[in-house]
Tab-separated table of C-alpha atoms and ligand atoms in Angstrom:
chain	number	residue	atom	x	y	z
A	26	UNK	CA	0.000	0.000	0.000
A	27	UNK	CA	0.945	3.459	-1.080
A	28	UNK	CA	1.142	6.558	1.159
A	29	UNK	CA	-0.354	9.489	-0.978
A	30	UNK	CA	-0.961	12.985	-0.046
A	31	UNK	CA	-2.808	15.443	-2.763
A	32	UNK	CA	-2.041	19.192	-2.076
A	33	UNK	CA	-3.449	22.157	-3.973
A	34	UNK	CA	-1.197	24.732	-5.058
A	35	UNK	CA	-2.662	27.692	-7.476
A	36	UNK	CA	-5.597	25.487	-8.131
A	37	UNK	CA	-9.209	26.210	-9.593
A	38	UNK	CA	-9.875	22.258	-8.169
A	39	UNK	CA	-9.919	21.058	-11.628
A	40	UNK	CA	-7.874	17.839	-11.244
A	41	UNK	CA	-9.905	16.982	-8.103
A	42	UNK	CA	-13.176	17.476	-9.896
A	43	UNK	CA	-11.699	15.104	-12.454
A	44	UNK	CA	-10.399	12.657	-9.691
A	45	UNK	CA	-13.973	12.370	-8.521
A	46	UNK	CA	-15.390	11.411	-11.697
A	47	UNK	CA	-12.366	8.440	-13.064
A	48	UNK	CA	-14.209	5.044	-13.766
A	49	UNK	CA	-12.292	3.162	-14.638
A	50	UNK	CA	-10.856	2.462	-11.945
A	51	UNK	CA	-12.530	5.048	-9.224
A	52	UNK	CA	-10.306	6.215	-6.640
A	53	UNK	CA	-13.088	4.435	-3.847
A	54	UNK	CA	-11.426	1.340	-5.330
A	55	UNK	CA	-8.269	2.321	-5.313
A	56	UNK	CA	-8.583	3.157	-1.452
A	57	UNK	CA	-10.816	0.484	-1.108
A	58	UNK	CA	-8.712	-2.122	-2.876
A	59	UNK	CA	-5.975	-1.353	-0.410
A	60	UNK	CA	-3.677	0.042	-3.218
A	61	UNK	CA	-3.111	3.479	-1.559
A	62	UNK	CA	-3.559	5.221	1.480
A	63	UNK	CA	-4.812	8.669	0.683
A	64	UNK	CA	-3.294	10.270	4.254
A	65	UNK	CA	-5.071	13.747	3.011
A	66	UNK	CA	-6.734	15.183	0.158
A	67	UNK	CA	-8.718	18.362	-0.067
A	68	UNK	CA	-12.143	16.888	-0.954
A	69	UNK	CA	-11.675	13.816	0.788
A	70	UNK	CA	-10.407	13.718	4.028
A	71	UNK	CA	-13.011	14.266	6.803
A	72	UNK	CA	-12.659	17.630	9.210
A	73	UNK	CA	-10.241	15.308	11.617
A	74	UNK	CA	-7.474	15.402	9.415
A	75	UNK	CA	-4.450	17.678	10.632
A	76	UNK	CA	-2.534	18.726	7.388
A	77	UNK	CA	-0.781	20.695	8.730
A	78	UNK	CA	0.896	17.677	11.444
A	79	UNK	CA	0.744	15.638	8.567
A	80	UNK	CA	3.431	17.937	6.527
A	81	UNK	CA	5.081	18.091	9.869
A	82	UNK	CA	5.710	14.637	10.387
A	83	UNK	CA	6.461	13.875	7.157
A	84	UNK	CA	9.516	16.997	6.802
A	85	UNK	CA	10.450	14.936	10.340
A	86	UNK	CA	10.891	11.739	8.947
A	87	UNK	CA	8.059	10.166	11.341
A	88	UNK	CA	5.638	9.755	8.531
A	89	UNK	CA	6.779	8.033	4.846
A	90	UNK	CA	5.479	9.501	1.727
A	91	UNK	CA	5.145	7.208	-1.204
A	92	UNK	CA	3.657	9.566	-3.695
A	93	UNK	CA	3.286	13.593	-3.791
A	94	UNK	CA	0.376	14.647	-6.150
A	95	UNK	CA	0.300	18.383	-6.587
A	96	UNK	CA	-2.861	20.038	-8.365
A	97	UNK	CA	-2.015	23.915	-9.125
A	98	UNK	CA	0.425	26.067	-10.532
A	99	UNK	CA	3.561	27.059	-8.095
A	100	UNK	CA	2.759	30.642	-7.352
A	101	UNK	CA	5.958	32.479	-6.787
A	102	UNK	CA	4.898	36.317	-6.109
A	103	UNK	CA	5.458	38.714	-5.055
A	104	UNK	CA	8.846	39.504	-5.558
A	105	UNK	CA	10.303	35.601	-4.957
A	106	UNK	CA	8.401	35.175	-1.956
A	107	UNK	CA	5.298	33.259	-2.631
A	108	UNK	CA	3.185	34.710	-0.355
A	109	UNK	CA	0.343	34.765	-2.704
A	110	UNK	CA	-0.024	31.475	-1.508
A	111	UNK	CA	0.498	30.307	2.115
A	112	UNK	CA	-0.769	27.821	4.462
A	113	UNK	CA	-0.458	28.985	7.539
A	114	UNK	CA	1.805	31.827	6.786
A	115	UNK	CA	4.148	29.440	4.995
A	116	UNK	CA	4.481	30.001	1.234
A	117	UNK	CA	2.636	26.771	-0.655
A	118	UNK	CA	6.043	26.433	-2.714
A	119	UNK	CA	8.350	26.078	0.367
A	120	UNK	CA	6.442	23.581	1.450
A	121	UNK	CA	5.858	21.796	-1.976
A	122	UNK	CA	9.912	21.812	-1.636
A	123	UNK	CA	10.176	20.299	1.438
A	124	UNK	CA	7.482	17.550	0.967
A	125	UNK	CA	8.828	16.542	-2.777
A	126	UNK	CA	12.301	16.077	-1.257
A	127	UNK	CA	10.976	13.371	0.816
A	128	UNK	CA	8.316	11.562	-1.414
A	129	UNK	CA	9.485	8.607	-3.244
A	130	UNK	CA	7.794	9.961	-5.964
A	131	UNK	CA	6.409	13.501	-7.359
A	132	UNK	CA	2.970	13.459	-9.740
A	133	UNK	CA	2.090	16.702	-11.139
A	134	UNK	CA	-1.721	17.063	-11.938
A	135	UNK	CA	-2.615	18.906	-14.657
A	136	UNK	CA	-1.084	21.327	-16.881
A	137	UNK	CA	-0.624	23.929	-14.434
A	138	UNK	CA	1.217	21.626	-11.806
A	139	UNK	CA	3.178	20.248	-15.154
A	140	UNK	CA	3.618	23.419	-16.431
A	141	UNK	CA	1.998	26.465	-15.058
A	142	UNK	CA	-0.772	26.038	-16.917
A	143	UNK	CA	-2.980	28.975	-16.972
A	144	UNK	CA	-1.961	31.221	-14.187
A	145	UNK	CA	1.537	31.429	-16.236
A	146	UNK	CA	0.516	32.563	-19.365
A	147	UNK	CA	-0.183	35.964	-20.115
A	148	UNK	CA	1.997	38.076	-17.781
A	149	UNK	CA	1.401	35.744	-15.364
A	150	UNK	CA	0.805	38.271	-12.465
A	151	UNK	CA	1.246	35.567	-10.173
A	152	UNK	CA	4.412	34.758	-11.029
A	153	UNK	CA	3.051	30.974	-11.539
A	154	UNK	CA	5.411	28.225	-12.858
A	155	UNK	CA	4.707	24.591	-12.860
A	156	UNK	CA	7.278	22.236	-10.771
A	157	UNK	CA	10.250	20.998	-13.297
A	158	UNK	CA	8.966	23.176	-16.115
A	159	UNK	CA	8.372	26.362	-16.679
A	160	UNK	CA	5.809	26.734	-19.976
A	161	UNK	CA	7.800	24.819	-22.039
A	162	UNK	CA	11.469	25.906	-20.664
A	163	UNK	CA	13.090	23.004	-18.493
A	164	UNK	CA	13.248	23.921	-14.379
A	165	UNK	CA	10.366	24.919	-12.460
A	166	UNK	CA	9.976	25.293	-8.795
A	167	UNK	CA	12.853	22.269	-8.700
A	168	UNK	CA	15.687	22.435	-11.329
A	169	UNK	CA	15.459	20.185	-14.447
A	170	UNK	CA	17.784	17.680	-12.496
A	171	UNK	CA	15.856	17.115	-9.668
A	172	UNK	CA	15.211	13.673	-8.750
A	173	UNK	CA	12.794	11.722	-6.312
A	174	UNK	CA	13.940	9.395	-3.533
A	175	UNK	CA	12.567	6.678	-6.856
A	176	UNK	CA	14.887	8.405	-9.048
A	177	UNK	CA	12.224	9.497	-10.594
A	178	UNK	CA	11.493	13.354	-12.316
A	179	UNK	CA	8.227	14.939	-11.483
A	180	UNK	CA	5.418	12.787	-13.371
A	181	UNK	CA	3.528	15.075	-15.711
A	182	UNK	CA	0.264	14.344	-15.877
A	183	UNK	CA	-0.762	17.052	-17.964
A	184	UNK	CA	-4.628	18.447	-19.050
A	185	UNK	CA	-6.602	21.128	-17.879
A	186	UNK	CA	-8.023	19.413	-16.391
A	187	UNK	CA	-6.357	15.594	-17.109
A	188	UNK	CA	-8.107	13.202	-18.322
A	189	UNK	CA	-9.888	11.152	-15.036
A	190	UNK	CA	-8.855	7.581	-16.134
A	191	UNK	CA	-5.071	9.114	-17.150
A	192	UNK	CA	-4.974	10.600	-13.559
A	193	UNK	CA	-6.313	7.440	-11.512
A	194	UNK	CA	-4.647	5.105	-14.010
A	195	UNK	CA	-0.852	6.279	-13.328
A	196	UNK	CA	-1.882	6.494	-9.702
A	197	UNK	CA	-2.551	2.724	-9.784
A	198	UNK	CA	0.737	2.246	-12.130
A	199	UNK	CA	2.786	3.774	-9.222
A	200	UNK	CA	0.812	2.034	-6.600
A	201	UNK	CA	1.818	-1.494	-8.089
A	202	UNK	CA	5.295	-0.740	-9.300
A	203	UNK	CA	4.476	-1.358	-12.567
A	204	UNK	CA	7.164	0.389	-15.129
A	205	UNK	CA	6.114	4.108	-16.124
A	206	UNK	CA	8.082	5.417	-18.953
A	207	UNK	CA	7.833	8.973	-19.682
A	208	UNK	CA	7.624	10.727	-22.829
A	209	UNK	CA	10.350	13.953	-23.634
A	210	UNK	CA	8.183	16.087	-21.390
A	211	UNK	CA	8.014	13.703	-18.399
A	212	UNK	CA	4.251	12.558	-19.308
A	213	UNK	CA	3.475	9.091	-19.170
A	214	UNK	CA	4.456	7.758	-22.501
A	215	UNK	CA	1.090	5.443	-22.499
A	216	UNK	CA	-1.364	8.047	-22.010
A	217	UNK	CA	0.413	10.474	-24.612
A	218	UNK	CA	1.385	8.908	-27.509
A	219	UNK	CA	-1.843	9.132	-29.302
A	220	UNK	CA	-3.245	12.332	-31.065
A	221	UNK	CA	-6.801	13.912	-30.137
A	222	UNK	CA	-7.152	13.131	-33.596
A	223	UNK	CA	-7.055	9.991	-33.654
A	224	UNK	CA	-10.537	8.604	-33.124
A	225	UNK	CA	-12.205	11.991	-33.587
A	226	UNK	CA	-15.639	11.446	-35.625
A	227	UNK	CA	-14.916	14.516	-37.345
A	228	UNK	CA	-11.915	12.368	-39.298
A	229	UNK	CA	-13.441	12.078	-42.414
A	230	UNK	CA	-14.078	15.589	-42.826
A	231	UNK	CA	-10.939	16.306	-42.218
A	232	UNK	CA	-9.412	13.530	-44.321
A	233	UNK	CA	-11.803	15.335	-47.364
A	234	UNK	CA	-11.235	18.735	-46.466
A	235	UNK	CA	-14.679	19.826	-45.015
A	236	UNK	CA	-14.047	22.242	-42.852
A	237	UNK	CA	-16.875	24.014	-40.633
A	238	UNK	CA	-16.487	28.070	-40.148
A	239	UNK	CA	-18.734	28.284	-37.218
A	240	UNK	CA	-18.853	26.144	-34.691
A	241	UNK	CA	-21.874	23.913	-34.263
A	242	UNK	CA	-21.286	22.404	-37.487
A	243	UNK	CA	-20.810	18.740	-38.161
A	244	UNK	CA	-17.130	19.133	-40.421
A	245	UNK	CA	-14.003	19.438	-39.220
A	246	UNK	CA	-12.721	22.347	-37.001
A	247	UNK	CA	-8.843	22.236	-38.215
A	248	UNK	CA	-8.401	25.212	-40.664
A	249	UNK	CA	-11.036	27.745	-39.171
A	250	UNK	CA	-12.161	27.231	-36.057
A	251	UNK	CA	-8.401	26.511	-33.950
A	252	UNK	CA	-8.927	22.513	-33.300
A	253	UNK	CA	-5.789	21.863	-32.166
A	254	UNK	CA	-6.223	17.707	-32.504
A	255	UNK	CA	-3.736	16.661	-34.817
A	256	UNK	CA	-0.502	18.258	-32.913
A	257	UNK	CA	-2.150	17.210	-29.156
A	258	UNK	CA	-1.190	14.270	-27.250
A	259	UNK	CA	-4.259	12.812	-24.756
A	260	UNK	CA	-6.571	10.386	-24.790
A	261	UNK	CA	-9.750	12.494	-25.186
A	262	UNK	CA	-11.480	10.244	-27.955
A	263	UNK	CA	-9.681	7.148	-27.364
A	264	UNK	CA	-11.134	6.961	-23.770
A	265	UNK	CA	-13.995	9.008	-23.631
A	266	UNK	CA	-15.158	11.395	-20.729
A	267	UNK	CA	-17.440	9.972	-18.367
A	268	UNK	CA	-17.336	7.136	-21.181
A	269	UNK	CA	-19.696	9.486	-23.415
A	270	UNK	CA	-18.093	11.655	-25.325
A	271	UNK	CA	-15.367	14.426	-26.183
A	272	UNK	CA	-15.112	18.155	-27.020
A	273	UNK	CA	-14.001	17.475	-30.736
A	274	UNK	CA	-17.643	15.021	-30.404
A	275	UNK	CA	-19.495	17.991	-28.661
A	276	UNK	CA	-18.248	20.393	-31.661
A	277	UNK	CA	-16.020	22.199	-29.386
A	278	UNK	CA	-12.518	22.401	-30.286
A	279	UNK	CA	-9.471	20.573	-28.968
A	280	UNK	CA	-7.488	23.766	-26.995
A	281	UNK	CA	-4.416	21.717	-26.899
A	282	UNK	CA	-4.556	21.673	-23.006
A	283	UNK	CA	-1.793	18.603	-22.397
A	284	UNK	CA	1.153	20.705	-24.103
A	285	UNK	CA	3.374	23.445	-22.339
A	286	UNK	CA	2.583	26.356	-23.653
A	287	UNK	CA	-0.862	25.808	-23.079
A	288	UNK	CA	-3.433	28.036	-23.327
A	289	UNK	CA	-1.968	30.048	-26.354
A	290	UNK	CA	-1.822	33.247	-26.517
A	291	UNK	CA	-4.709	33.270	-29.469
A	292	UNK	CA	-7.867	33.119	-30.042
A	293	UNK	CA	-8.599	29.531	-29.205
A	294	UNK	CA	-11.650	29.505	-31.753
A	295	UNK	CA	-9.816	30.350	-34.263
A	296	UNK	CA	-7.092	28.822	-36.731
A	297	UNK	CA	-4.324	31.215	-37.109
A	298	UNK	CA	-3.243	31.405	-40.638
A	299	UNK	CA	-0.430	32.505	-43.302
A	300	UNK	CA	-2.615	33.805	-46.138
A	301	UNK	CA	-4.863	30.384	-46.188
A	302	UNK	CA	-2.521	28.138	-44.521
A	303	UNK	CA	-3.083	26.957	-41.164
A	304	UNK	CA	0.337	27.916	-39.021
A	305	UNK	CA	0.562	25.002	-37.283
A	306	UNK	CA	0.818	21.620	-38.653
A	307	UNK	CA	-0.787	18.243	-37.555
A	308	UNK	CA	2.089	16.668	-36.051
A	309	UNK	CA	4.637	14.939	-38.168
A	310	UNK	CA	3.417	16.719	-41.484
A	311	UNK	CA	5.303	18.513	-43.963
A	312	UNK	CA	3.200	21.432	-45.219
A	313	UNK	CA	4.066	21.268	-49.241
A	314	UNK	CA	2.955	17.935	-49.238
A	315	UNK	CA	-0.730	18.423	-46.825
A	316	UNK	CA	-1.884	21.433	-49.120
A	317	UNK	CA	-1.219	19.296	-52.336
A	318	UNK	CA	-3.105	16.450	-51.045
A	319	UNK	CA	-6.018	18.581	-49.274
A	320	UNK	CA	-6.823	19.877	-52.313
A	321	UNK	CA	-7.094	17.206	-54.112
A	322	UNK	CA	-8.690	15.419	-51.330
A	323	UNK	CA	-11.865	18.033	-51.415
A	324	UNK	CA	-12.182	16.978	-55.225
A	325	UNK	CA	-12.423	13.402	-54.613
A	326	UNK	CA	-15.294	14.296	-51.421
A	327	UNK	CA	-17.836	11.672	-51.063
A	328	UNK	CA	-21.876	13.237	-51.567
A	329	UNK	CA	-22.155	12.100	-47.449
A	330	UNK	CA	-19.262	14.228	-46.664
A	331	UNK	CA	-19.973	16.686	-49.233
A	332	UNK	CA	-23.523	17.300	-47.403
A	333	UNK	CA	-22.158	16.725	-43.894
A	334	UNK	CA	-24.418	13.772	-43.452
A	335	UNK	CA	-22.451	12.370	-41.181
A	336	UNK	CA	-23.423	12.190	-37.413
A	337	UNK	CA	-19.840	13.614	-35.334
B	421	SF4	S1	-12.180	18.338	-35.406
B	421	SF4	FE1	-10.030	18.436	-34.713
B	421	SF4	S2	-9.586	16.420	-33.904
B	421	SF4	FE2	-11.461	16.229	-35.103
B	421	SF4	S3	-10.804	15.632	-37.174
B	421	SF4	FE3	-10.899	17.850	-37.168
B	421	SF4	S4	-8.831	18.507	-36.610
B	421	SF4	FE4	-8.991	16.350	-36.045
């Protein structure tokens, strides 16, 4: 059984919301199964719990920490001290510190844990960073060479919020001891390696170069309307939410929320474009050759795709 204890940094309670809802498996089996012992979360320890003799006993050695799961961007202001942020007149990030020193391993929840996420874009008023990155430049709160007591860098579990079954599924990974390996950006390399794209209903629209220009359509929301799909890494229509359906299925586009620089600083309804030509890529693509085939891709379009028959 796994010690775990789930703090919030500069947290909107995302991750936790998302925690609530995994299936597959729940966290109540996770506890129940004996696989961890949650010694505090936020929504789910009971009004007996002490954090704060919790974090002391564990920066004294009397308590062991298996896993640290931190849900929130490290807020750093003002001026270095990170007062925007206390518990008990302690800055959150000293005490982040302190704890990740001692866990035997460090799990970032979402994208602003991973990588400051929201409260560091912008100019970041907060001074927000995430914990081994900073947006996409390496060293966060702890330097890029940072290592827990497993040897281990902080575990990126990025999203905004993550995916439920991502978060609850590398929980149960580290529980076990099973292998995690980790992609370039420290996310696990299972949950990652597929596109948004992939298994979006809206494929064949894409494929044929039928492209909506408001949203609410049934095409494809690549080239007008910012779906950022083909270049994002998650498992959003591979594993569907609450095991239903997806933001590319509910004609909302995908904002690219498991990358670093997440949220952009553009319009995220909107493709931003050279003349006609979508800046951005789908991953892996050269652009010479995706304009030649696009357009002769929209010639060859099938009457069902032609007349958006299709049901996304
Ligand atoms: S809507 Fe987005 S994810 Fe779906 S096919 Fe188009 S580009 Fe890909």
């Amino acid at each position: 059984m796994k010690s775990v204890l789930w703090i919030q940094t500069g947290a909107c309670s995302g991750e936790t919301m998302a925690l609530l809802c995994a299936e597959n498996p729940s966290i109540e089996q996770l506890i129940r199964d004996g696989s961890i012992d949650m010694l505090w979360h936020p929504s789910l320890s009971g009004p007996g719990a002490d954090l704060a003799a919790l974090i002391a006993a564990i920066e004294a050695g009397e308590q062991s920490l298996d896993i640290l799961c931190v849900e929130g961007s490290i807020v750093t202001g003002p001026h270095g001290t990170g007062m925007f942020d206390s518990f008990r007149k302690r800055p959150k990030m000293d005490i982040v510190r302190a704890l990740a020193d001692k866990a035997g391993v460090v799990v970032a929840m979402g994208t602003c844990a991973a990588f400051g996420g929201i409260p560091a874009s912008g100019n970041n008023p907060t001074d927000s960073l995430g914990l081994q990155f900073d947006r996409e430049r390496q060293g966060g709160l702890l330097p890029f060479e940072w290592r827990s007591r497993a040897g281990l860098p902080v575990i990126n579990v990025a999203g905004c919020p993550a995916h439920p079954d991502t978060i609850v599924r590398t929980l149960a990974l580290l529980a076990r001891d099973l292998p995690l390996e980790l992609d370039g950006l420290n996310r696990p390399a299972e949950f990652f390696s597929a596109l948004v794209h992939q298994g979006c209903t809206r494929n064949e629209y894409h494929e044929y170069d039928m492209e909506d220009v408001t949203l609410g359509g049934r095409g494809c929301m690549y080239f007008n309307l910012g779906c950022q799909g083909p270049s994002t890494q998650a498992v959003c229509n591979t594993t569907l939410w609450n095991g239903r359906s997806s933001k590319t299925r509910a004609g909302v586009p995908c904002f690219g929320c498991t990358a670093p620089n997440f949220p952009a600083e553009t319009d995220l309804f909107k493709t931003e474009k050279i003349v006609d030509v979508p800046v951005k890529m789908p991953l892996g693509v050269a652009r010479a050759q995706y304009m030649a085939y696009k357009n002769l891709a929209k010639a060859a379009a099938p009457e069902r795709v032609r007349l958006r028959k299709m049901e996304p």
